[in-house]
Structure formats: C-alpha cells, structure tokens
XYZ file of C-alpha atoms in Angstrom:
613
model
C 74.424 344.209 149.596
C 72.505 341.228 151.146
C 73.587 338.201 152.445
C 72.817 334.955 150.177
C 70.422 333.077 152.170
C 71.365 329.511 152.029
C 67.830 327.889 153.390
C 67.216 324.291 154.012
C 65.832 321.746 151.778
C 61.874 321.184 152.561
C 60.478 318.031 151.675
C 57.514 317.336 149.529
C 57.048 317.713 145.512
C 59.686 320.358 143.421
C 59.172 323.760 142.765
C 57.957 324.383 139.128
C 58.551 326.662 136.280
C 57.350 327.018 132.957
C 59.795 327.230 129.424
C 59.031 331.055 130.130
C 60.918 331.323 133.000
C 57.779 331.381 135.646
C 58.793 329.775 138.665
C 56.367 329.134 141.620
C 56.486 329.278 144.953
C 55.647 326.797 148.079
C 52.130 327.099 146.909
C 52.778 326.167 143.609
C 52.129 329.925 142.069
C 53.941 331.856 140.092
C 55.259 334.971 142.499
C 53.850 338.372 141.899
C 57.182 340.469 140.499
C 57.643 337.563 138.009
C 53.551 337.991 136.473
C 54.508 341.853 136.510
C 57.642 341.022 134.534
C 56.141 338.803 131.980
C 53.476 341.410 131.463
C 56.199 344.324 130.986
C 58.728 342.912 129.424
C 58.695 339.094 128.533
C 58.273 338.108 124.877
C 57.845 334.833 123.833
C 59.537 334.097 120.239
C 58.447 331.140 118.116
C 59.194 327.950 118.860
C 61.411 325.862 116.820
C 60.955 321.950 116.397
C 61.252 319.386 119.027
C 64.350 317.333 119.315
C 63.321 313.758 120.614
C 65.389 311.644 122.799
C 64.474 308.309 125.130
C 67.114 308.356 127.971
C 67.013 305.983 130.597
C 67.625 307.004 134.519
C 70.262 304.639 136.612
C 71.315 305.071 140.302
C 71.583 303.460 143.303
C 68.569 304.203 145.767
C 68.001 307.175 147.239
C 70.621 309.069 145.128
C 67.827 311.734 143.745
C 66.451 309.782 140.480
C 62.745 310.361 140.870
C 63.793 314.073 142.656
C 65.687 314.841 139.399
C 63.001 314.242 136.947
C 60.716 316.407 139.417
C 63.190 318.928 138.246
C 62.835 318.426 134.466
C 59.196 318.162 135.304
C 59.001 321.590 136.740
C 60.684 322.987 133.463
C 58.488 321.037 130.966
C 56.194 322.730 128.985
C 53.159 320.969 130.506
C 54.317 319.756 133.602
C 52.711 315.714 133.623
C 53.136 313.574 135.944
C 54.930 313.584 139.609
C 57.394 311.248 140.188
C 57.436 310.101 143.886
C 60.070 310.880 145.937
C 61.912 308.336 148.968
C 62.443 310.107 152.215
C 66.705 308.932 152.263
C 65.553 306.171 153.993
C 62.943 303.661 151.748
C 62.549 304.089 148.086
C 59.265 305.446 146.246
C 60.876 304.221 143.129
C 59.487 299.817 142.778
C 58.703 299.582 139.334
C 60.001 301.396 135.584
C 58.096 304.067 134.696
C 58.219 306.362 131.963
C 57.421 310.331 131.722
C 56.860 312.407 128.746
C 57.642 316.008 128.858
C 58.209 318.870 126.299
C 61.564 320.856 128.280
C 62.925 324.009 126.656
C 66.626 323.745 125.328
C 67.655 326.800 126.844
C 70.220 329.105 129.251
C 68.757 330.934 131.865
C 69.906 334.293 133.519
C 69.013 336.930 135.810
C 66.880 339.829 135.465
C 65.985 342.543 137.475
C 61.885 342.390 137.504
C 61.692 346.220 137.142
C 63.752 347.714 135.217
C 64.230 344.488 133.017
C 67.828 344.745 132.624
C 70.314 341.495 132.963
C 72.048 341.122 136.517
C 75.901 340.949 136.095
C 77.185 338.219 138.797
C 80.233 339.498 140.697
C 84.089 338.080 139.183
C 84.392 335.184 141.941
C 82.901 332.580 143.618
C 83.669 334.124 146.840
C 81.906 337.230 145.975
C 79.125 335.250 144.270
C 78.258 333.008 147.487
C 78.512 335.575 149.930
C 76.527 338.463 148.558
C 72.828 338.965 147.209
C 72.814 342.379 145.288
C 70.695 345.624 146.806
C 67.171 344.962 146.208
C 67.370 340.663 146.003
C 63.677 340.294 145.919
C 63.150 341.947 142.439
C 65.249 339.342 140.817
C 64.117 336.501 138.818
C 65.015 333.822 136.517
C 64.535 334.046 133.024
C 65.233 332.125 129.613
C 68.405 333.876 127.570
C 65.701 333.189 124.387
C 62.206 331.524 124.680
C 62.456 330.594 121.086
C 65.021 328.144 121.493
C 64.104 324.636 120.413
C 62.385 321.561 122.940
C 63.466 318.819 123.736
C 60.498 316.324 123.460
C 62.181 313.796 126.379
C 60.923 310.126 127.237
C 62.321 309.501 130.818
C 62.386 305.662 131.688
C 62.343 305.710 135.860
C 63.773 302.829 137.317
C 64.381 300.999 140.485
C 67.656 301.552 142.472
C 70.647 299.489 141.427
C 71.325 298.428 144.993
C 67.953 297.023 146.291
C 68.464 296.359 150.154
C 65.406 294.136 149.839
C 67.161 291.916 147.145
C 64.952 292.836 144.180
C 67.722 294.012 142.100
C 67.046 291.102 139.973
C 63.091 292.062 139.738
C 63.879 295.798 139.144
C 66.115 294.678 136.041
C 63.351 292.913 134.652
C 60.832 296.117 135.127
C 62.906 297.695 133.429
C 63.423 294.980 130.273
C 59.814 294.982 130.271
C 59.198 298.378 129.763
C 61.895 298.685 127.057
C 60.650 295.553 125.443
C 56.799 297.774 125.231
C 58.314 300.597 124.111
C 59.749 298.028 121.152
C 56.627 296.735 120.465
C 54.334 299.586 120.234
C 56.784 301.398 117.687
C 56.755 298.351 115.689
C 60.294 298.141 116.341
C 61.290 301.933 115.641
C 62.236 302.681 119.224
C 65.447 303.855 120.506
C 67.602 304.159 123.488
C 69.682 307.937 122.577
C 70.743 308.090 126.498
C 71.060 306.521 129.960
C 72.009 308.919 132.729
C 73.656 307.586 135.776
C 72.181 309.523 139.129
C 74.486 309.592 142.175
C 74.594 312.135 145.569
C 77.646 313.924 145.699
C 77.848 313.962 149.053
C 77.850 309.824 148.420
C 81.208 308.048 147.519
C 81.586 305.771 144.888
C 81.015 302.371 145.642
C 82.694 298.970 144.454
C 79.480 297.446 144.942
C 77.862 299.422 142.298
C 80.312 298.341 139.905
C 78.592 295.022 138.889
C 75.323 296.512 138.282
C 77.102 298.983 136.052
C 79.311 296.448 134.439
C 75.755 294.861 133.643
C 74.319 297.642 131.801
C 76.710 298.346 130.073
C 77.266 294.897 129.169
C 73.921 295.238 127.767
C 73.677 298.121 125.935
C 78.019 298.722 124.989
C 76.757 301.510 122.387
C 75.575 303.956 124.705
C 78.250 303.436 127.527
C 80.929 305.106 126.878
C 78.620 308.033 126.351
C 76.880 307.476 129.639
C 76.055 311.189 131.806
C 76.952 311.266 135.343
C 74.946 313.245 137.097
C 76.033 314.624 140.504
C 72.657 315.666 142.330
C 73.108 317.127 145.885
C 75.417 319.838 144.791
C 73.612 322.792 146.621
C 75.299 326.273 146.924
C 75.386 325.740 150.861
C 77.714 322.312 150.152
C 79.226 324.686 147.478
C 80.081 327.028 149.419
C 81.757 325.117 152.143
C 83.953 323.268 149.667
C 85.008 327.101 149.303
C 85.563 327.753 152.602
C 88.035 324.461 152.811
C 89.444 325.418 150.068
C 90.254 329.291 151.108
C 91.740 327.796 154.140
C 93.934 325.173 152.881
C 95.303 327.497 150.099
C 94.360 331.225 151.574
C 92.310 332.100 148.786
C 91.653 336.033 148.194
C 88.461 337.987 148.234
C 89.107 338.003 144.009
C 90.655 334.720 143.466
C 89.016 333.190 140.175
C 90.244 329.605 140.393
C 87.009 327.124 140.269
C 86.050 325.630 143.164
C 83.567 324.018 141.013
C 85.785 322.339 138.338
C 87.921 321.528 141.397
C 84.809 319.453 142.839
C 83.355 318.076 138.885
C 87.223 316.596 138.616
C 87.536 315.108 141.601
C 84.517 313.151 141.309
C 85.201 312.045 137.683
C 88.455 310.733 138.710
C 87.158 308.969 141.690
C 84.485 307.389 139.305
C 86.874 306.707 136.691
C 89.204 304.592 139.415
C 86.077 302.608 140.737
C 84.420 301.610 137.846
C 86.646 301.600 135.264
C 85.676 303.802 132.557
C 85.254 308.076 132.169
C 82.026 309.287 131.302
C 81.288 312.874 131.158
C 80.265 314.654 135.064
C 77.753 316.721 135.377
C 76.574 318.640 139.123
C 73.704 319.661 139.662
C 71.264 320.774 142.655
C 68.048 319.050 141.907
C 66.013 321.074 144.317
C 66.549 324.223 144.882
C 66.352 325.343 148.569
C 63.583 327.813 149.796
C 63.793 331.397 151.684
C 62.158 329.992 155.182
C 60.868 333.779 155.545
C 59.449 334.213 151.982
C 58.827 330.366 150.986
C 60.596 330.856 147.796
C 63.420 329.826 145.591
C 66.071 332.157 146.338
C 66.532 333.525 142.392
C 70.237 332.538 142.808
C 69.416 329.233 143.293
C 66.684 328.447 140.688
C 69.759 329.892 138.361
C 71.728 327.708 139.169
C 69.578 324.747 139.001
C 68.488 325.240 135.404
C 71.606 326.453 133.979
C 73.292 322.910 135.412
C 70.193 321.065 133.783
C 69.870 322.844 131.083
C 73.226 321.563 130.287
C 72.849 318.057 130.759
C 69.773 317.841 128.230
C 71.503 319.796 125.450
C 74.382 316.624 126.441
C 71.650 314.190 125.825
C 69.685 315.963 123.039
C 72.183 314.865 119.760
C 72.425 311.467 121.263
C 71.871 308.944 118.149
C 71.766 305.767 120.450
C 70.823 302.658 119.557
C 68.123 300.934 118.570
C 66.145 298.762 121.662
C 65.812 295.588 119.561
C 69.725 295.723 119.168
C 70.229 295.369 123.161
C 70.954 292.033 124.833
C 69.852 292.416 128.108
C 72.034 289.062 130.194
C 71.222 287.689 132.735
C 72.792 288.449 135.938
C 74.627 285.039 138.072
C 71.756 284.845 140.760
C 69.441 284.361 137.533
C 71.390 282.513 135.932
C 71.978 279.999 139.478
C 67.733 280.661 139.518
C 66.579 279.568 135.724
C 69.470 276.373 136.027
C 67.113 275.253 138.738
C 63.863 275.279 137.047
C 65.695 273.850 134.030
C 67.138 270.924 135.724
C 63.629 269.925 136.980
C 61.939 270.839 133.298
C 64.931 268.329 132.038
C 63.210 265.403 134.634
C 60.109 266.122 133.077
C 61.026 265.592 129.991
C 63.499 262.150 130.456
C 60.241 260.432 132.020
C 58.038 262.027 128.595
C 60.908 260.961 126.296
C 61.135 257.121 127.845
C 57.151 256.823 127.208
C 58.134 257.861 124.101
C 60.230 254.868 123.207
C 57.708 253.064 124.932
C 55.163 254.034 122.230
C 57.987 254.121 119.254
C 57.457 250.264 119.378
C 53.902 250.049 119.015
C 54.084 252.006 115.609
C 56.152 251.750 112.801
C 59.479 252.387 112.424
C 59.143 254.321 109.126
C 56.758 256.596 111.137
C 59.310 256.799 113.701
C 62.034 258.185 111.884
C 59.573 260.666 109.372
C 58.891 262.666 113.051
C 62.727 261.570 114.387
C 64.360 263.877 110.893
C 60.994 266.500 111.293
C 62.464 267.223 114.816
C 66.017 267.562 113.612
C 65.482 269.999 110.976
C 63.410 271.569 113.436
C 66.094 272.033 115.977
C 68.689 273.557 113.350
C 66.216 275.738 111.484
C 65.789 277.096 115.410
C 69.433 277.423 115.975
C 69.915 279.305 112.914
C 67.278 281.645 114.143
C 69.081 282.219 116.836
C 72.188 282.948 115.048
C 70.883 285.248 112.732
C 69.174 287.636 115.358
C 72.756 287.393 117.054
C 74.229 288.800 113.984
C 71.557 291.600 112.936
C 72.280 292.929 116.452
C 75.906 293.629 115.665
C 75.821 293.324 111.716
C 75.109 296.864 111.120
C 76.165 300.586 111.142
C 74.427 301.455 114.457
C 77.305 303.848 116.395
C 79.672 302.612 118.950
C 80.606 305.673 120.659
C 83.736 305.300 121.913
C 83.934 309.111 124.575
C 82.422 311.970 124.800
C 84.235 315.022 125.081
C 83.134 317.929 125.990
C 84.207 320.705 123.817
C 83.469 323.300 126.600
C 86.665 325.014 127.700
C 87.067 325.867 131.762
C 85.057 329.398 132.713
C 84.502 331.361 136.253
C 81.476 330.049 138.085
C 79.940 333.015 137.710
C 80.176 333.286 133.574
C 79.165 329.157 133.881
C 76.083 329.484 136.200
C 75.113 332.912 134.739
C 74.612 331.520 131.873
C 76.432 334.096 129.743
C 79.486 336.313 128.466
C 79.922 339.668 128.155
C 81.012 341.271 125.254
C 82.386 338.235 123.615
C 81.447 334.463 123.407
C 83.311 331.823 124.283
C 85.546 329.888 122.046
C 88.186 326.856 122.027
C 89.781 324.128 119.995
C 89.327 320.651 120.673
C 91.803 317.218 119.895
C 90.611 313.720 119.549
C 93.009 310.757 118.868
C 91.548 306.828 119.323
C 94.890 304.777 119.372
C 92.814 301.480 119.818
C 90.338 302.277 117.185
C 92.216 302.923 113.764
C 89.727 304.867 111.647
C 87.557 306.310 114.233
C 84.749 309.079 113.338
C 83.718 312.383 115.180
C 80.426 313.034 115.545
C 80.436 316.805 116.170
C 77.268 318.940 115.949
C 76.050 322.030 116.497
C 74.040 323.216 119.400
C 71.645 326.316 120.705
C 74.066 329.204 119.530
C 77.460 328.043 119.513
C 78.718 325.887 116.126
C 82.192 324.201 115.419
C 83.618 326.485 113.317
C 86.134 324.216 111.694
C 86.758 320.359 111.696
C 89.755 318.526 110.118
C 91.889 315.389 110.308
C 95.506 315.757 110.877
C 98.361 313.172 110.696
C 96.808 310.856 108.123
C 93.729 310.395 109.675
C 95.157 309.525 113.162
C 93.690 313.290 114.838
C 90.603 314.827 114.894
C 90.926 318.753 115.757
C 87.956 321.234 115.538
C 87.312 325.012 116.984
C 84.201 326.181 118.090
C 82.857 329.512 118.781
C 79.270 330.596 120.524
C 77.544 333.853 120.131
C 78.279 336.962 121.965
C 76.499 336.043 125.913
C 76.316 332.419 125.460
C 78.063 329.607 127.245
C 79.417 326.795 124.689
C 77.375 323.688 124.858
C 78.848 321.520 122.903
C 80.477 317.830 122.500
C 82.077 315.757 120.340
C 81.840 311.798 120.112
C 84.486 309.606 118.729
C 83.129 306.471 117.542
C 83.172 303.604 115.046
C 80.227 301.022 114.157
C 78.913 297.934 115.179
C 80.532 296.360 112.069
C 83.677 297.178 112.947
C 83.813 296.903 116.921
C 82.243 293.622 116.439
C 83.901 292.243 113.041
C 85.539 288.993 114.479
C 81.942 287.784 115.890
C 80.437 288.492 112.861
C 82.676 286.395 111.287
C 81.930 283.490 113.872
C 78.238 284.111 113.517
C 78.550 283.855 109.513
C 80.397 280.835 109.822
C 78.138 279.024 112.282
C 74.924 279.651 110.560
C 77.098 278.752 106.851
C 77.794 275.263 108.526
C 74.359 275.017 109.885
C 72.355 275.546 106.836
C 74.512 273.159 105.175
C 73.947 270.632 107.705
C 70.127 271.304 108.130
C 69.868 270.861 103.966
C 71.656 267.226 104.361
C 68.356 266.695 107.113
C 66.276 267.843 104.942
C 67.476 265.261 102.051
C 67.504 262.597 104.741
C 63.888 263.953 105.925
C 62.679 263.592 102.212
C 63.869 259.990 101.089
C 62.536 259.185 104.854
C 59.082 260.677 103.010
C 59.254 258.796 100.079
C 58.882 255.231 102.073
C 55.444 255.841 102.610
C 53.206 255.389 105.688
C 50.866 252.844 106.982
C 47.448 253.648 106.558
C 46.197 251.052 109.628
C 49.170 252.873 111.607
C 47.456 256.510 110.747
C 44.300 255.347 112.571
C 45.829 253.774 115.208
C 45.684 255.262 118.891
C 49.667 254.716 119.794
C 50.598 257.275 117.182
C 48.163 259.468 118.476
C 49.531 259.383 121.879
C 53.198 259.624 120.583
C 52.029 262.668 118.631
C 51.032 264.666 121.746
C 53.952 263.485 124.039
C 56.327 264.204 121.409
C 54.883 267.665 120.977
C 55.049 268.096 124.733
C 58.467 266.813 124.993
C 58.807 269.558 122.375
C 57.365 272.260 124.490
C 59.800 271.284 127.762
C 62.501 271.408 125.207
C 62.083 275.052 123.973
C 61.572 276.075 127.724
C 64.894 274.472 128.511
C 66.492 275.982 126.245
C 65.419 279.696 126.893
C 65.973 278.663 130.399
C 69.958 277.502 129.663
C 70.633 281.026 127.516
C 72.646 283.490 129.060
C 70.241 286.563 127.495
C 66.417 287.052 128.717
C 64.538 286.392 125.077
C 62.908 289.765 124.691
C 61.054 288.429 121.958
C 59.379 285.547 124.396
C 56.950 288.129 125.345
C 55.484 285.281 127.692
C 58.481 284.599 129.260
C 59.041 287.858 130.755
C 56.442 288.046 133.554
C 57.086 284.266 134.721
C 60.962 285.375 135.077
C 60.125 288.685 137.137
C 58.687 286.673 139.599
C 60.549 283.940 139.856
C 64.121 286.478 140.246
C 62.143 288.392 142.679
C 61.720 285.026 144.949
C 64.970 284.115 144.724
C 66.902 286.752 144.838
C 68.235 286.416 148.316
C 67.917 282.489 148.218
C 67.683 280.625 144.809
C 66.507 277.246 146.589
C 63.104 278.780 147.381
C 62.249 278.980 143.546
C 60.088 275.441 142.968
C 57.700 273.583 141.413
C 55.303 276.750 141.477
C 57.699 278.823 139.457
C 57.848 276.165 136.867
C 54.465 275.607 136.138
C 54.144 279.657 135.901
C 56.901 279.780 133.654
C 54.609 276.674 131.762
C 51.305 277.967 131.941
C 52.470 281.243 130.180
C 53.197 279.315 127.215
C 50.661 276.373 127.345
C 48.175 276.540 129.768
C 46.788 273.366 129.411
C 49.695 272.063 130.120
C 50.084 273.449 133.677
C 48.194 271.005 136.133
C 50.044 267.847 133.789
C 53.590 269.619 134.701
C 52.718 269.862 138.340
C 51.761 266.168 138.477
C 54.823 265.702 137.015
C 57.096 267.731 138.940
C 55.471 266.071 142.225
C 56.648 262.614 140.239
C 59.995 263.523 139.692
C 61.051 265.184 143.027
C-alpha cells in the first residue's frame, strides 16, 4: 500500500485526454502503460448522436472559468482551442469568446493497465485519501463505455463579474454582442440551454456579487433557477484536510462512511442560497488535476476524480431546453443607465435648437404642408411604439419553459461509489417528490440519462405532487434531474395582458391618425410650394430631428436594443469610459453613437454639440 501523493498544482495549460480515456502527461503525451492498455484491451464501441447545448460561463475573476473549460477541452474529442488562463492575480479573460468541442457523456473508472481488470476503491474516504493500492503506477483512467453519446458543447467565455478595472459594464456588452452573433448567424434559431456560475471554493460568497447575478438573471429568468454552480478548487489535498477537521472535531474512525464531501457540497449551497437569494444545484469539482513532481503525471486518482465530477455537470447541462436568445432582455445596469441619460440629455439640446429652425421654416411654407408631415410623424411615432410593444409580448407570449428548480434525483452515496464512478453488484436507485405551492399546475420535466431511467412518474393529491423512482444499471452512478416548471404564458400572464391592452389602445389611436393623416391628404398641395427651397430645408431638418429622436429614445430605454445592431459597439465604448466616472462620457461618445447610424451626420452633431454646451 502506497501513500496518495497529493502534489502541487503547476501552472501553465491542462493536462489532456481523449473520449478514450488517454490522458497525457507534462509533455502533452499519452503515458506508455495507457498506449499498452488501449492496444490490449481498449475497445471503442460506436458512437451514438451528439446532444447539443450552448451554455454560457459566469464568475467573478480569477475563480477558474477559462481553467475549467481547459478541462472540458482536454476531454473533447478534438481538443480546439486553449483558453488562457490568469495567474490569481490579473485576468486572461477581456473579451466573450466562444469554444466548440465534441466531450464524451460518460463515467470514468479505474483500471489496472495489465491485467485490465476494474480497481475497487476502499469503503471510506479515510481509506480512500490515505492509501494508493500496491503497484499505483499501472493504474489508469478509463471510460465505463466509449459508446456513450457526445455532447456537442458551445462554451460562451466571458469576462469576470467583478472587474477591478471597472469594465464590468464593457464585459456585459462583450458578452450581448456575442449572443446577439450567435442570433444572427442562425437566423434566429439560437439558444441559450445553460449558464454555469464558476466560483473557488476556497472563496466565500460575496454580497457584492449579488447585483451582477441579480442582473443576469434579470435577463435571462428562464434559465435561472436552473443555473449550475460550479465549485472549482476542490482538490483531494483541500479534501482531505476538510477530513482531517472533521475526524478531529467528531473522532471519526478508520471505517466511518459519513461524506465529508456532501458535508462540504451542502455547506456551500446553503451559504449561496443565504447570499444571493435563490438555490441552484452545487456541483465540486477540481479543474486541474495536480501532478506527481517525481513522475510529471496526473496521479490516476486524481484524473478520476476530475472527470467523474465533470462528467456530471455536462450530463446536468446536456437535457437543458433553455431559451431562445432573441427572447432575452438584456437591461441595462444603473451606471449605464446614469451614462446613456447623459448623452441623451445633450442629443435632446440638439434637437430643441433643430426643432425651433423648424418652426422657423414652418412659416415660410404652407400650412397644409405643415400639418401633411405634422400627422406623417404621428402615425410614425405610434406605428413605432407598437413595434415595440409587440416584440415585448412575443418575448413572453409563448410556451418557452420557465424552470422553476432543479432537483437532482441522485440520492446521497460513499465518496468512493460517487468518484469511482460505479456500484457493485447493484445500481443505484431512489424516489423523488416535487410540490410548487406558488405555481398551481406546475410540470416535471424528467428525462432519462446515460444508463439510469425514471422508472415511474405520477401525480398525487390532485395534481398538487409530482413523485417518480428511478433506477440505473448494475455499476452506474444515477445521473439524473428533474425540473419543475411552467411557461412563459403563464409566469408572465398579467403583462401579457398589459401588453395586449396597450398595443389594442394604440392601434386604435394610430387608425384615428391615420383618418386625420388622410383628410389632411385630400386638401391638396401647392405646386409653387413643392419647388420651393424652404420645404426642402424643412424636409432634411425634420428628418434629422427624426434621427436625434430615435437615438433618444433607444438612449431613454431601460433594455440595450439587440436588434440596433449599430448601437451595440458605440455603447461598449462609451460604458467602458464611464464606468468608474459617468461625467467623462462627452461630446465624442455622442457623435460615435451618431456616426454608427448616419455618418454624414457626424461632423453636423459635433458642431452642434460645441453650440449647445
């Protein structure tokens, strides 16, 4: 029996490993005994089909986002792309990013490289994190089946939530851009299935945080309360001193099978769950596995333990429906808010000095003229209000999913049947209650995973409960959840209502304008006053009175217009300047914001803005 080494972290890029259960060392090659294994013994099954899922990556900086994609990355089928890593004190991490990778849905376990038979993991954690097994060196990490299905993941990378530098407000907007491509370039098929929330276990819970995540979710309600926590950090060496506290505050025996590792996943959940306000599902995980300092490997142990925790958060991810990313509203934040009021109030300026020329020119031409453009603009302005109204309401007018909570159907097991990935003799099995008190007529989305199906599923006391058993093969671990939920139609029934209503009395009102704009019509117009220059010049100021108008008004609205493609860029900037000090957005912000839109229009508006100071 051999001591578990419990090396030190070494910086620089993960350790990979193929679906097949190759893993590499320092170097980046597979090890010898693991080639000698796949030659003996390893068989490769057929695949089955890819599941697809986007999920987007959260976290405050330096928590192990780009680290734990690395770790996906090393499991993918082709590798791709390396996501740079921050050295704890500056983040790599400055703009969204996404990665697409091909990962195997899959357990691992332990097998001994020669004579190819599974390695049984002692009965308790004590015996687990003090002992390696005669002979360590010969055992390596292998998929339960390599036929198991893929996951065919888009991971969306962005910036840290708590941007010492201030650029929270520019990292939100990297990250609205890059959901507003994905949008466009699937011709509005895209969807959001996941967003996993990244945070160091050896890190406590902030209050600080809480806005950032109050914003998200604000933005995207669907997929909140089915949000993954993700514990990174959780190595075997901090494992095993929670242990060792935990021995000496209670005297655990040699043989004692408690959990020190459901001890640690509930803690944190409840600490999160008093912080922030809500209960997501916890997940830990050790996003890079340590390495032997005399070998320069991934002790087998370990690696085992590192892709049995992941493989379990992607098979949580993997049945997500989500939602799609033209229903999200992503708000503004109050520093943008404080930041867009000042370019608006100067736009306004602008356009008080345009509208008085205006007037100015109204006189010169005639008044029938006047009011044929005065009624054109009104109907104009409630046909655009309606628009807005109506994309308001397809948002939440709809049977897109609210999930409500996820619950894992998983019931507690040793840490050694959890990380080894298997049972013996018999799989696991359990029963699983669901009751919504604040949603009458909740649903249950409850599927099937790798191996392990809900055996039955019924609703008890009229509909009120929601109870189903599950069972998983013989040697597999249950991965499964169930997700209460209800729709957008019904979580959101009394706006709808109000959204109906308004456009009803809208339409009405814009069909009386339209009347008025008719008989206006019907008077005629001078031909002398169609030739002459004043109504000319009151056609192009009232057009660019026009133009100052529409920016105001995206500038006033609480949301970011992700279908103003041009206003996107403008904003970044402009956020990213005043972040830490909204007074030092100016006149140049403005006529960027301007010259998105018109370009011609830009030196005119800085003339202006000089003017008007």
């Amino acid at each position: 029996m051999h001591r578990l080494h419990l090396g030190e972290r070494q910086s620089g890029q993960p350790h990979a490993s193929d679906q097949n259960g190759r893993h590499f060392n320092k170097d980046g090659n597979s090890t010898k005994r693991e080639q000698d294994y796949r030659r003996t013994g390893a068989q490769s099954g057929k695949l089955s089909p890819p599941v697809t899922a986007n999920v987007l990556i959260i976290g405050p900086t330096q928590t192990g986002k780009s680290t734990f994609i690395n770790r996906i990355r090393s499991l993918a089928r082709i590798p791709g792309e390396y996501a740079p890593e921050g050295n704890r004190i500056s983040s790599k991490t400055t703009e969204a990013k996404s990665y697409l990778l091909d990962v195997p849905l899959t357990s691992y376990k332990l097998v001994d490289s020669k004579s190819g038979k599974d390695v049984r993991l002692p009965a308790s954690e004590k015996a687990m994190l003090d002992t390696l097994w005669a002979e360590p060196e010969d055992e390596i990490v292998v998929p339960v089946d390599s036929a198991d299905p893929r996951l065919h993941l888009q991971i969306i990378d962005s910036p840290g939530l708590d941007d010492s530098d201030g650029n929270d407000f520019a990292n939100i907007m990297e990250v609205v851009t890059l959901l507003n491509r994905m949008h466009t370039e699937s011709k509005g098929q895209a969807r959001l299935n996941s967003v996993i929330f990244i945070m160091s276990i050896q890190t406590a819970f902030a209050s600080t945080l809480g806005e950032m995540l109050k914003y998200y979710r604000k933005c995207m309600p669907n997929l909140f309360a089915s949000v993954v926590v993700v514990n990174t950090n959780f190595t075997v060496k901090f494992w095993d001193q929670e242990l060792s506290k935990e021995r000496k505050k209670h005297r655990y025996s040699r043989h004692q099978t408690e959990s020190v590792y459901d001890k640690v996943l509930e803690n944190r959940q409840q600490k999160f769950a008093e912080t922030f306000g809500f209960d997501p599902i916890h997940f830990l995980l050790d996003s890079k596995p340590a390495v032997d300092e005399e070998t320069g490997e991934v002790s087998a142990f370990e690696e085992l333990m590192s892709r049995n925790g992941l493989s379990r958060i992607l098979n949580a991810v993997s049945h997500r429906e989500g939602m799609p990313i033209d229903q999200m509203t992503p708000y503004k934040l109050d520093q943008m808010i404080l930041i867009d009021d000042r370019c608006r109030e100067r736009l306004i300026r602008v356009q008080l000095n345009w509208e008085a020329q205006c007037k100015i020119l109204e006189t010169r031409v005639s008044q029938t003229r006047v009011k044929q453009m005065k009624a054109e603009d009104r109907v104009k302005s409630w046909a655009s209000q309606i628009q807005r109204d109506k994309e308001a309401l397809s948002k939440i007018d709809n049977d897109t999913k609210y999930d409500i909570k996820v619950y894992p159907a998983t019931r507690h097991f040793s840490a050694p049947l959890l990380f080894g990935g298997w049972l013996y003799r018999i799989g696991g099995e359990g029963t699983k209650s669901i009751v919504e008190p604040d949603y009458p007529g909740f649903k249950v989305d409850a599927t099937d995973s790798i191996k392990t199906s809900w055996t039955m599923k019924e609703w008890r006391d009229g509909g009120k409960e929601w109870v189903g058993t599950f069972k998983a093969k013989p040697g597999i671990i249950p991965q499964l959840t169930a997700t209460s939920y209800t729709t957008n139609k019904q979580f959101h029934r009394r706006r709808i209502m109000e959204l109906r209503e308004s456009i009803a009395n809208k339409e009405v009102d814009m069909i009386i304008f339209q009347e008025h704009l008719a008989d206006v019509h019907k008077l005629g117009t001078d031909s002398e006053d169609e030739n002459d220059g004043n109504l000319s010049k009151l056609k192009i100021l009232a057009k660019k009175v026009e133009t100052i108008k529409h920016l105001t008004d995206l500038l006033k609205r609480d949301e970011i217009p992700l279908n103003e493609v041009a206003f996107l860029n403008p904003a970044k900037r402009r956020y990213k300047k005043g972040a830490l000090n909204p007074s030092l957005v100016g006149s140049a912000e403005i006529v960027d914001l301007v010259g998105a839109y018109y370009p011609g229009l830009s030196y005119e508006i800085e003339e202006m803005l000089r003017q008007t100071i």
